[in-house]
Amino acid sequence: MSECNEQILQFAPFESFVSPTFWHKLAELKLDYDRLSDAERSVFGHYTNRKASGCLLEVDYSAYNSAAQPPKFSHAAVGTIYNKNTIEEFKALDKTALLAAEGKRLLADMKNGRVLNDASLLARFTVLSFADLKSHSYYYWFAFPCPLTPTLRLHCDPLRLKGLPESSRYIDAICALPAESQNFFILYANEEQMLWETRSLSGFNEQEAEHYYYCFADPSEYENPAWLMRNYVAFLLQQCPKLVGQTLKFMGLRYDQQMQLDNSLIWQVSQAEPCDYEQVQFVGWELNRNGKMGPRMVNMRDSMDPAKLAENVINLNLKLMKWRLVPDLNLEILAATKCLLFGAGTLGCAVARNLLSWGFKHITLLDNGKVGYSNPVRQSLYTHADAVAGNRMKATTAASRLLEINPSTVSKGFVLEIPMLGHTIGESLRSQTEEHLKLIEQQVQAHDVIFLLTDSRESRWLPTLLGAAHEKIVINAALGFDSYLVMRHGSNREMVGDVIQEIDGLKCISGQQLGCYFCNDVTAPGNVSNQL
Amino acid sequence: MTTLTWPEFLSQAKQLLEISTRLGDNWILYEKDDQEGNSFLKYTHKLRCGDSDDLINVEYHIVYSISYQVPVLYFQAHRSDGSLLDLEDTWKTFMPETPRSELYQMLTQMEHPALFRPFMAFHPCRTTEILSQFGKPSRNVLITFISLYGPYVQLNLVNAYGLDTH
């Protein structure tokens, strides 16, 4: 016989456990059905007493079904969700009043026979929430309403089922009961008469009460029984006030991996005074992750926002390429580097697409042209429809097309003429040219790398000059019929940690000694348009 | 070399399901439709994760790979607030000792062939090699597969799955 030291029975509070599908479904319902309505909704949760971890009440997409469908080995819990339209309403709502309202519903269900009919109403929960559908953030607060009944005195240490004499007879009787009914029931155990039978709650008979074990599916893994036992006790004493003061035996059923009940616990408790159900207070708001009385928040962008999903997967792809091929590659630098592309034609589109594939995010294009019918076949950012529209400018079309390919891109397009050496500028075009000049210089200053991808020699002169003056990295590319050129312009920038490489058979020249397109060419920039 | 046809995958999956039910375990067969590769085995359980001791829910799928003709282990873990573990978190949780340079080859994020969402998975390219190392073919390749790959991600089958019941 274990020590009788008259402690107070403590309960293991419920811990909410939310599946991502719960949020997916809530977002769907809010967008497609509820819209601006914030009427309460009935929801179902579930809890398991098989190999239980913690003391969990779980919710997933099935919460919003019209009938409870708990998974195998689990039991249904019944709840209400109050999904508010704004964060202000969420914060301002009177939490005590809400809990009291939910608690009174629970008591009403106990009185009016609904619990007798469906005991899962004893496993009650409430969710207060606010879904920020733009940022995919969910603010939520679970409550497990329970009347603050007088404390239960524990008459001795809890017993294990396997420790009872004739334990196998108990187990046989329990296992004969179908799984759905095992959430709350009575076990009549009369050792003298060698009779073990289960009874539903409505089969309660005062005459037999001394032989009763009040059984319930216990989702707690701890020494203390799950929170829902408190509602169970409240219900029983409300139905039969004579039980007040008597020692009652409660059995929390716990199945292990092999579906054995051996380690189920038995508590012998009594409640000294009756509870005044009219005046009783309610408890049950869940503490947040810091153990304080407050709501929780989860940001689901990574799994729910398509743009974020794309970004994550693209980044992963790049990392895999890096680990496999170029371990020293610094992907963060690539993502932060700002690229300015002079020209949005064949070269411009191809370079832009390639930059995207390597994880560059900031791409600006400059071009004065309109998308024409011959462009789409060679210029990979344009379609036939662009040409048909007749008024689509390349720079802006390319910029928006890049966004369509990767929503995380920061792309811009400017329609302008690059002032060119050897080309006269009429008086009427003077102010526009000055504007464009200013804009071009601004853009060069604002970016890190400039690409010269235009269709003439002389249009490269000004960008070359600006790139050198502002010490930017300049990459120059040109296409001929049967030849091409790609070169990096020299720079006066001092590279910290730059090491001159010695490669056999090659003369290696440092960046500061490289020339530009014009230094390396024998002809001066003229006007090519009269050579066509 | 050990490979599996789709009908073989299905029948062995059903066998595993039978054993699971008999042992009181909770494997499920999810059938999206009757197209090749669109049915898979599902198993869920909770784990306490290493340092923070927080509970996570892990869902495992045994999916058929049409191109490699072998089973593939996909899984996804989420926390109590519904947020999913990303690749880095997954590596830290399940394989904290393995260097990242090795991990990316074995355990990465892939698109689930039936659900079209990103899941963590063991890449199937070496599976047939691994399954063939025993010489004799297994009577249930799925049980062999799970017992080989599962433990790395805390998916363990009790020994009773391997008992001969015929």
XYZ file of C-alpha atoms in Angstrom:
698
model
C 0.000 0.000 0.000
C 1.625 3.263 -1.041
C 2.018 6.269 1.193
C -1.144 8.319 1.677
C 0.049 11.856 1.847
C -3.011 13.822 0.664
C -1.523 15.955 -2.081
C -3.538 17.999 -4.527
C -3.991 16.517 -7.973
C -2.228 18.588 -10.642
C -3.160 18.399 -14.293
C -0.966 18.466 -17.377
C -2.174 21.469 -19.382
C -3.037 20.959 -23.033
C -0.456 22.137 -25.549
C -1.695 23.203 -28.970
C -0.078 21.483 -31.941
C -0.990 22.996 -35.284
C -0.424 21.399 -38.666
C 0.467 23.699 -41.601
C -2.681 22.422 -43.320
C -4.779 24.079 -40.579
C -3.499 27.470 -41.724
C -3.791 26.606 -45.433
C -7.438 25.700 -44.976
C -8.141 28.786 -42.846
C -6.648 31.028 -45.529
C -8.745 29.312 -48.186
C -11.946 29.643 -46.153
C -11.264 33.279 -45.376
C -10.610 34.141 -49.003
C -13.351 32.072 -50.598
C -16.167 31.940 -48.037
C -15.923 34.085 -44.942
C -14.395 37.121 -46.620
C -15.396 39.970 -44.319
C -17.511 37.910 -41.987
C -15.905 37.072 -38.664
C -18.629 34.833 -37.355
C -17.466 32.005 -35.143
C -16.919 28.625 -36.686
C -17.130 25.106 -35.243
C -13.898 23.206 -35.484
C -12.648 19.776 -34.521
C -9.305 18.813 -33.077
C -7.913 15.488 -31.980
C -5.725 13.980 -29.309
C -4.136 10.583 -28.966
C -3.417 8.334 -26.015
C -1.146 5.999 -27.949
C 2.569 6.694 -27.456
C 1.583 10.221 -26.482
C 4.214 12.971 -26.525
C 3.631 15.912 -24.206
C -0.079 16.541 -23.739
C -1.196 17.643 -27.156
C -4.350 18.871 -28.751
C -3.835 18.765 -32.517
C -5.575 20.554 -35.362
C -5.168 20.177 -39.114
C -7.208 20.748 -42.300
C -9.872 18.302 -41.064
C -10.694 20.787 -38.291
C -13.106 22.571 -40.607
C -15.065 19.491 -41.681
C -18.706 19.270 -40.774
C -18.170 16.098 -38.738
C -15.271 14.961 -36.602
C -12.943 12.453 -38.268
C -10.126 11.825 -35.833
C -7.254 9.744 -37.220
C -6.646 6.173 -36.070
C -5.720 5.954 -32.371
C -7.027 9.474 -31.767
C -10.158 10.989 -30.289
C -12.130 14.024 -31.306
C -12.040 17.317 -29.468
C -14.690 19.955 -30.117
C -13.958 23.629 -30.466
C -14.783 27.060 -31.823
C -12.593 29.396 -33.824
C -13.007 33.161 -33.680
C -11.061 34.461 -36.656
C -10.907 38.241 -36.465
C -10.586 40.596 -39.427
C -7.927 42.872 -37.994
C -5.070 42.623 -35.545
C -6.663 45.428 -33.518
C -9.818 43.390 -32.990
C -7.687 40.379 -32.087
C -5.813 42.371 -29.451
C -8.788 44.325 -28.129
C -11.108 41.360 -27.620
C -11.938 40.745 -23.970
C -10.181 37.441 -23.369
C -11.696 36.821 -19.950
C -15.182 37.355 -21.299
C -14.568 35.017 -24.219
C -13.288 32.288 -21.942
C -16.262 32.749 -19.645
C -18.677 32.527 -22.567
C -17.052 29.341 -23.825
C -16.945 27.938 -20.310
C -20.656 28.627 -19.803
C -21.383 26.762 -23.036
C -19.484 23.798 -21.661
C -21.523 23.869 -18.448
C -24.732 24.223 -20.432
C -23.800 21.159 -22.495
C -23.181 19.258 -19.286
C -26.629 20.193 -17.957
C -28.702 19.733 -21.085
C -27.606 16.207 -21.890
C -25.399 16.934 -24.913
C -22.299 15.700 -23.102
C -24.116 12.540 -22.063
C -24.823 11.966 -25.724
C -21.364 12.888 -27.003
C -18.666 12.998 -24.388
C -16.107 14.446 -26.788
C -17.703 17.774 -25.833
C -15.681 17.505 -22.636
C -12.470 17.846 -24.656
C -13.185 21.462 -25.422
C -11.003 24.125 -26.999
C -11.257 27.660 -28.336
C -9.077 29.427 -30.881
C -8.802 33.175 -31.210
C -7.016 34.067 -34.430
C -6.102 36.696 -36.969
C -4.860 35.674 -40.414
C -2.755 38.269 -42.214
C -3.225 36.871 -45.689
C -0.801 39.270 -47.365
C 2.183 38.484 -45.204
C 1.036 34.901 -44.447
C 1.318 35.524 -40.712
C -1.078 33.887 -38.315
C -1.682 35.248 -34.837
C -3.384 32.727 -32.602
C -4.266 31.902 -29.051
C -5.695 28.601 -27.877
C -7.824 28.206 -24.778
C -8.950 24.979 -23.105
C -11.921 26.145 -21.038
C -12.416 24.495 -17.704
C -14.446 25.508 -14.642
C -12.295 26.415 -11.670
C -13.743 23.676 -9.493
C -12.499 23.091 -5.939
C -9.191 21.262 -5.789
C -9.072 17.495 -5.923
C -7.282 15.753 -3.119
C -5.110 12.863 -4.234
C -5.391 10.079 -1.656
C -2.236 8.235 -2.557
C 0.350 7.953 -5.281
C -1.019 6.991 -8.668
C -1.162 3.262 -9.364
C -0.311 1.572 -12.627
C -2.885 -0.673 -14.231
C -0.408 -3.517 -14.493
C 0.008 -3.345 -10.711
C -3.642 -4.106 -10.000
C -4.548 -7.667 -9.028
C -6.382 -9.331 -11.937
C -5.199 -6.541 -14.220
C -5.773 -8.679 -17.291
C -9.503 -8.789 -16.517
C -9.582 -4.967 -16.524
C -7.695 -4.887 -19.798
C -9.921 -7.464 -21.457
C -13.040 -5.513 -20.526
C -11.564 -2.257 -21.802
C -10.329 -3.721 -25.062
C -13.761 -5.155 -25.768
C -15.028 -1.581 -26.042
C -14.746 -0.134 -29.570
C -12.011 2.480 -29.972
C -14.394 5.423 -30.544
C -16.103 4.847 -27.203
C -12.915 4.747 -25.214
C -12.627 8.498 -24.781
C -14.891 8.626 -21.719
C -16.603 5.608 -20.118
C -17.112 3.786 -16.845
C -15.533 0.479 -15.871
C -17.460 -1.573 -13.355
C -14.906 -3.732 -11.535
C -16.293 -6.056 -8.867
C -13.530 -8.361 -7.634
C -15.685 -10.436 -5.281
C -18.153 -11.228 -8.013
C -15.325 -11.540 -10.579
C -17.191 -9.202 -12.879
C -15.567 -6.580 -15.091
C -17.769 -4.658 -17.517
C -17.780 -1.302 -19.195
C -20.666 1.165 -18.975
C -21.369 4.250 -21.029
C -21.718 7.497 -19.070
C -25.471 7.361 -19.412
C -25.421 3.908 -17.825
C -24.273 5.431 -14.524
C -25.948 3.731 -11.573
C -25.453 5.213 -8.098
C -25.854 1.804 -6.476
C -22.782 0.440 -8.234
C -20.646 3.569 -7.872
C -18.254 2.113 -5.290
C -17.012 -0.344 -7.939
C -16.561 2.263 -10.608
C -13.403 3.356 -12.346
C -14.067 6.517 -14.345
C -11.985 5.885 -17.467
C -10.800 8.296 -20.125
C -8.293 8.345 -22.996
C -5.336 10.187 -21.479
C -3.138 12.096 -23.941
C -0.644 13.052 -21.267
C 2.804 11.456 -21.228
C 3.480 12.900 -17.761
C 2.712 11.608 -14.269
C -0.166 14.071 -14.142
C -3.371 13.368 -16.028
C -4.378 15.454 -19.022
C -6.305 18.694 -18.557
C -9.508 17.175 -19.879
C -9.891 15.048 -16.781
C -10.769 18.237 -14.943
C -13.839 18.728 -17.125
C -14.653 15.062 -16.678
C -14.668 15.426 -12.902
C -16.716 18.594 -13.109
C -19.258 16.796 -15.283
C -19.588 13.753 -13.025
C -20.045 15.809 -9.880
C -22.549 18.008 -11.638
C -24.588 14.972 -12.749
C -24.377 13.255 -9.393
C -23.756 15.666 -6.506
C -23.714 12.732 -4.065
C -20.215 11.930 -5.360
C -18.885 15.045 -3.634
C -16.771 14.024 -0.670
C -16.475 10.427 -1.865
C -13.234 8.857 -3.048
C -13.447 8.392 -6.805
C -11.157 6.258 -8.921
C -10.088 7.668 -12.276
C -8.184 5.672 -14.877
C -6.219 7.468 -17.598
C -5.801 4.965 -20.433
C -2.440 5.057 -22.152
C -1.461 2.723 -24.969
C 2.169 2.051 -25.781
C 3.754 1.168 -29.145
C 2.575 -2.440 -28.844
C -0.962 -1.352 -27.970
C -0.615 -2.436 -24.349
C -2.451 -0.625 -21.571
C -0.118 -1.698 -18.770
C 1.152 1.767 -17.945
C -2.226 3.422 -17.686
C -2.482 5.350 -14.434
C -5.115 5.293 -11.720
C -5.758 8.261 -9.421
C -7.914 8.113 -6.313
C -9.306 11.559 -5.676
C -12.010 13.354 -3.818
C -13.476 16.803 -3.976
C -14.299 18.078 -0.518
C -16.831 20.815 -1.365
C -19.402 21.083 -4.098
C -18.897 23.601 -6.874
C -21.276 26.513 -7.410
C -21.761 26.198 -11.157
C -23.574 29.525 -11.344
C -20.690 31.563 -9.936
C -17.726 29.546 -11.031
C -14.802 31.206 -12.858
C -13.052 29.682 -15.816
C -9.426 29.062 -16.660
C -7.661 27.719 -19.697
C -5.822 30.251 -21.891
C -2.633 28.636 -23.148
C 0.657 30.268 -22.178
C 2.864 31.357 -25.038
C 6.316 30.021 -25.833
C 7.863 32.235 -23.156
C 5.552 30.841 -20.525
C 3.621 34.099 -20.390
C -0.067 34.792 -20.879
C -0.073 35.940 -24.489
C -0.790 34.939 -28.073
C 1.496 33.152 -30.506
C 2.417 34.049 -34.048
C 3.681 31.972 -36.912
C 4.911 33.184 -40.247
C 4.028 30.729 -42.976
C 5.553 32.632 -45.913
C 8.189 30.024 -46.547
C 5.619 27.385 -47.277
C 2.621 29.404 -48.424
C 3.870 32.362 -50.419
C 4.579 31.204 -53.990
C 7.180 33.922 -54.484
C 8.990 32.845 -51.313
C 8.713 29.199 -52.278
C 10.278 29.998 -55.626
C 13.012 32.029 -53.990
C 13.824 29.257 -51.532
C 13.976 26.593 -54.188
C 16.058 28.742 -56.530
C 18.502 29.465 -53.729
C 18.728 25.797 -52.907
C 19.486 24.996 -56.522
C 22.275 27.543 -56.555
C 23.725 26.215 -53.334
C 23.728 22.692 -54.696
C 25.547 23.895 -57.824
C 28.013 25.775 -55.689
C 28.757 22.833 -53.398
C 29.192 20.526 -56.293
C 31.153 22.700 -58.711
C 32.411 25.961 -57.276
C 32.682 25.720 -53.496
C 34.363 29.126 -53.204
C 31.511 30.932 -54.937
C 29.935 33.590 -52.756
C 26.242 33.515 -53.602
C 25.369 36.380 -51.276
C 27.604 38.722 -53.242
C 25.941 37.670 -56.496
C 22.496 38.312 -55.058
C 23.494 41.752 -53.786
C 25.331 42.900 -56.925
C 23.517 45.513 -58.981
C 23.805 45.089 -62.745
C 23.188 47.786 -65.316
C 22.668 46.590 -68.889
C 23.139 49.003 -71.755
C 20.986 47.464 -74.460
C 17.993 45.178 -74.218
C 18.377 43.396 -77.527
C 19.855 40.006 -78.333
C 22.767 40.422 -75.979
C 20.761 42.282 -73.339
C 18.054 39.604 -73.093
C 20.557 36.763 -73.058
C 22.747 38.358 -70.404
C 19.732 39.253 -68.257
C 18.437 35.667 -68.386
C 21.810 34.256 -67.506
C 22.203 36.643 -64.615
C 18.846 35.430 -63.272
C 19.943 31.831 -63.478
C 23.030 32.576 -61.415
C 21.026 34.259 -58.670
C 21.514 37.925 -59.495
C 18.530 39.916 -58.302
C 19.145 43.554 -59.281
C 18.994 44.150 -63.031
C 18.395 47.473 -64.789
C 18.077 47.756 -68.563
C 18.550 50.806 -70.784
C 17.296 50.845 -74.361
C 15.615 53.344 -76.677
C 13.886 50.785 -78.929
C 10.485 49.255 -79.382
C 9.885 45.535 -79.726
C 9.731 44.771 -83.446
C 8.624 41.698 -85.390
C 12.125 40.362 -85.992
C 13.101 40.584 -82.330
C 11.336 37.702 -80.506
C 13.211 34.902 -82.233
C 16.596 36.145 -81.016
C 15.697 38.300 -78.048
C 14.539 35.855 -75.433
C 12.498 38.212 -73.261
C 10.004 39.235 -75.973
C 7.041 37.520 -77.584
C 5.180 37.952 -80.824
C 2.341 39.584 -78.906
C 4.733 42.319 -77.756
C 5.552 43.150 -81.358
C 1.902 43.073 -82.426
C 0.946 45.521 -79.652
C 3.094 48.005 -81.507
C 3.965 50.241 -78.575
C 6.020 48.125 -76.213
C 9.398 49.570 -75.387
C 12.161 47.033 -74.933
C 13.659 48.360 -71.710
C 10.406 48.358 -69.763
C 9.070 45.169 -71.322
C 12.287 43.327 -70.521
C 12.189 44.572 -66.940
C 8.628 43.372 -66.351
C 9.309 40.080 -68.107
C 12.168 39.390 -65.694
C 9.708 39.843 -62.831
C 7.369 37.349 -64.424
C 10.174 34.834 -64.489
C 11.370 35.444 -60.954
C 9.111 37.555 -58.722
C 11.998 38.223 -56.352
C 13.892 40.176 -59.021
C 14.379 43.882 -58.595
C 14.242 44.998 -62.212
C 13.792 48.367 -63.850
C 13.823 49.610 -67.419
C 14.571 53.107 -68.727
C 13.773 54.180 -72.270
C 16.561 56.497 -73.360
C 19.073 57.286 -76.061
C 22.743 56.965 -75.258
C 24.456 60.107 -76.529
C 27.034 58.943 -79.053
C 30.305 60.312 -80.277
C 30.186 61.214 -83.936
C 26.417 61.724 -83.977
C 25.064 65.286 -84.103
C 22.372 66.314 -81.639
C 19.870 68.822 -83.000
C 18.786 71.818 -80.923
C 15.286 70.318 -80.459
C 16.790 67.226 -78.824
C 19.223 69.100 -76.608
C 17.249 69.163 -73.347
C 16.142 65.551 -73.722
C 19.729 64.526 -74.338
C 20.880 66.380 -71.229
C 18.184 64.614 -69.199
C 19.191 61.231 -70.520
C 22.823 62.015 -69.856
C 22.075 62.826 -66.251
C 19.979 59.687 -65.856
C 22.680 57.510 -67.398
C 25.313 58.866 -65.074
C 23.004 58.380 -62.074
C 22.380 54.778 -63.048
C 26.063 54.048 -63.523
C 26.759 55.409 -60.074
C 23.933 53.380 -58.528
C 25.080 50.017 -59.907
C 28.126 47.788 -59.354
C 28.637 46.155 -62.743
C 27.828 47.607 -66.150
C 27.380 45.544 -69.278
C 27.893 47.126 -72.687
C 25.517 45.235 -74.952
C 24.539 47.762 -77.594
C 24.599 47.408 -81.355
C 27.244 49.934 -82.308
C 30.797 50.857 -81.488
C 30.190 54.510 -80.725
C 27.333 53.870 -78.310
C 29.853 52.173 -76.037
C 32.031 55.245 -75.684
C 30.062 57.161 -73.052
C 29.375 54.137 -70.814
C 33.077 53.207 -71.067
C 34.033 56.655 -69.875
C 31.485 56.734 -67.064
C 32.400 53.196 -65.953
C 36.060 54.123 -65.723
C 35.351 57.449 -63.995
C 33.124 55.840 -61.369
C 35.365 52.801 -60.992
C 32.741 50.200 -61.880
C 33.296 46.736 -63.266
C 32.668 46.970 -67.018
C 31.969 43.922 -69.164
C 31.843 44.568 -72.870
C 30.293 42.128 -75.377
C 29.780 42.474 -79.104
C 28.452 40.138 -81.796
C 29.531 40.033 -85.394
C 28.231 37.707 -88.101
C 30.870 35.101 -87.542
C 32.777 36.469 -84.605
C 32.206 37.812 -81.146
C 34.007 39.673 -78.457
C 33.759 39.514 -74.686
C 36.116 41.505 -72.567
C 36.417 43.102 -69.191
C 37.614 46.671 -69.127
C 40.596 47.529 -66.956
C 40.029 49.497 -63.798
C 41.868 51.686 -61.347
C 40.045 50.076 -58.466
C 42.297 48.551 -55.909
C 41.148 45.084 -55.121
C 41.846 44.064 -51.581
C 43.384 40.635 -51.453
C 43.730 40.368 -55.231
C 46.516 37.926 -56.081
C 48.200 37.915 -59.473
C 47.785 34.447 -60.919
C 50.612 32.772 -62.782
C 49.299 30.390 -65.453
C 51.690 28.388 -67.647
C 51.768 29.529 -71.237
C 49.726 32.680 -70.577
C 50.796 36.210 -69.899
C 48.665 37.333 -66.938
C 47.960 41.030 -66.726
C 46.517 42.623 -63.603
C 43.204 44.471 -63.797
C 44.912 47.815 -63.429
C 46.920 47.277 -66.547
C 44.064 46.212 -68.824
C 42.750 48.634 -71.380
C 39.208 49.205 -72.611
C 37.441 48.481 -75.886
C 38.792 51.651 -77.460
C 42.372 51.447 -76.208
C 42.595 47.968 -77.650
C 41.106 48.816 -81.022
C 42.875 50.404 -83.992
C 40.037 52.562 -85.283
C 38.453 55.548 -83.592
C 34.705 55.464 -82.884
C 32.954 56.868 -85.949
C 29.397 56.783 -87.159
C 28.576 53.250 -88.339
C 25.133 54.063 -89.699
C 26.578 55.295 -93.015
C 28.395 52.017 -93.490
C 25.279 49.889 -93.677
C 20.158 -5.242 -59.760
C 17.184 -4.851 -57.460
C 14.455 -2.762 -58.993
C 10.737 -2.729 -58.443
C 7.904 -2.553 -60.927
C 4.871 -0.451 -60.073
C 2.587 -3.464 -59.470
C 5.286 -4.970 -57.227
C 5.549 -1.692 -55.285
C 1.797 -1.623 -54.764
C 1.494 -5.215 -53.614
C 4.458 -4.945 -51.229
C 3.039 -1.709 -49.876
C -0.218 -3.486 -49.129
C 1.714 -6.298 -47.422
C 3.464 -3.774 -45.196
C 0.128 -2.185 -44.438
C -1.255 -5.548 -43.338
C 1.636 -6.140 -40.959
C 1.254 -2.628 -39.612
C -2.423 -3.138 -38.835
C -1.700 -6.459 -37.177
C 0.990 -4.919 -34.981
C -1.186 -1.955 -34.052
C 1.054 0.472 -35.925
C -0.227 3.324 -38.074
C 1.116 3.167 -41.626
C -1.413 4.400 -44.185
C -1.612 3.898 -47.945
C -2.500 7.195 -49.604
C -3.976 6.735 -53.054
C -4.194 9.975 -55.003
C -5.463 8.196 -58.105
C -4.631 4.968 -59.908
C -1.858 6.381 -62.098
C 1.590 4.892 -61.798
C 3.457 6.443 -58.906
C 0.475 8.220 -57.368
C -0.002 5.960 -54.366
C 2.420 5.991 -51.492
C 2.859 4.841 -47.916
C 2.566 7.421 -45.172
C 3.740 7.349 -41.562
C 3.654 10.071 -38.937
C 5.105 10.482 -35.493
C 6.395 13.092 -33.099
C 9.993 13.615 -32.071
C 11.758 15.748 -29.531
C 14.364 17.696 -31.375
C 17.882 17.737 -30.091
C 18.843 20.932 -28.322
C 15.609 22.830 -27.842
C 13.609 19.796 -26.745
C 10.648 21.078 -28.725
C 8.266 18.625 -30.270
C 8.182 18.274 -34.017
C 5.826 16.246 -36.155
C 7.503 14.225 -38.895
C 5.578 12.757 -41.802
C 7.308 10.148 -43.985
C 6.225 9.086 -47.446
C 7.521 6.000 -49.264
C 7.025 6.967 -52.893
C 7.700 5.036 -56.075
C 10.233 6.555 -58.460
C 9.186 5.816 -62.011
C 12.530 6.736 -63.546
C 14.722 4.862 -61.055
C 12.209 2.056 -60.379
C 12.956 2.050 -56.671
C 11.219 3.357 -53.550
C 12.225 6.841 -52.390
C 11.944 8.187 -48.849
C 10.412 11.655 -48.681
C 9.666 13.414 -45.408
C 8.608 16.704 -43.931
C 8.716 18.018 -40.400
C 6.710 20.815 -38.821
C 6.685 22.522 -35.453
C 3.797 23.022 -33.045
C 2.914 26.347 -34.671
C 2.620 24.837 -38.166
C 5.908 26.158 -39.567
C 7.918 23.714 -41.657
C 11.551 22.834 -41.044
C 13.703 23.986 -43.950
C 16.709 22.115 -45.327
C 19.235 23.585 -42.891
C 16.981 22.918 -39.901
C 16.378 19.378 -41.138
C 20.082 18.668 -41.410
C 20.704 20.091 -37.961
C 17.905 18.023 -36.468
C 18.517 14.666 -38.092
C 22.153 14.620 -39.098
C 24.031 17.168 -37.001
C 27.355 15.341 -37.259
C 27.555 14.930 -41.040
C 29.462 17.655 -42.923
C 27.336 19.709 -45.260
C 29.453 18.868 -48.299
C 28.375 15.229 -47.991
C 24.792 15.929 -47.068
C 23.812 17.840 -50.176
C 24.422 14.721 -52.256
C 22.221 12.497 -50.148
C 19.525 14.450 -48.372
C 18.104 17.458 -50.175
C 14.856 19.125 -51.031
C 13.012 17.648 -53.986
C 9.560 18.082 -55.421
C 7.145 15.368 -54.316
C 6.141 13.536 -57.517
C 2.497 13.158 -56.517
C 1.856 16.216 -54.332
C 4.072 18.737 -56.182
C 5.312 20.387 -53.008
C 8.883 20.582 -51.823
C 9.790 17.758 -49.445
C 13.072 16.544 -48.024
C 14.227 13.354 -49.685
C 17.037 10.868 -50.032
C 18.114 10.945 -53.639
C 17.326 7.596 -55.351
C 20.397 7.335 -57.587
C 22.242 4.776 -55.406
C 19.231 2.948 -54.006
C 19.285 0.037 -56.387
C 22.969 -0.530 -55.600
C 22.259 -0.485 -51.872
C 19.299 -2.825 -52.158
C 21.299 -5.282 -54.268
C 24.086 -5.732 -51.740
C 22.444 -8.664 -49.982
C 22.751 -11.104 -52.880
C 19.331 -12.713 -52.477
C 16.279 -10.617 -53.377
C 14.162 -9.503 -50.414
C 10.612 -10.767 -50.060
C 9.496 -7.255 -49.293
C 11.809 -4.639 -50.743
C 9.936 -1.816 -49.023
C 10.587 -3.229 -45.565
C 14.256 -3.669 -46.468
C 14.390 -0.157 -47.862
C 12.790 1.454 -44.818
C 14.982 -0.468 -42.407
C 18.076 0.760 -44.288
C 17.212 4.429 -44.814
C 14.684 5.092 -42.064
C 16.987 5.085 -39.037
C 18.919 8.073 -40.419
C 15.784 10.128 -39.995
C 14.426 8.407 -36.909
C 12.015 6.193 -38.774
C 12.378 2.808 -37.122
C 10.472 -0.367 -37.790
C 10.072 -2.776 -34.909
C 11.699 -6.144 -35.500
C 8.311 -7.802 -35.787
C 8.032 -6.436 -39.329
C 10.732 -8.851 -40.348
C 9.162 -11.944 -38.849
C 8.131 -14.721 -41.178
C 4.440 -15.234 -40.709
C 3.789 -17.724 -43.476
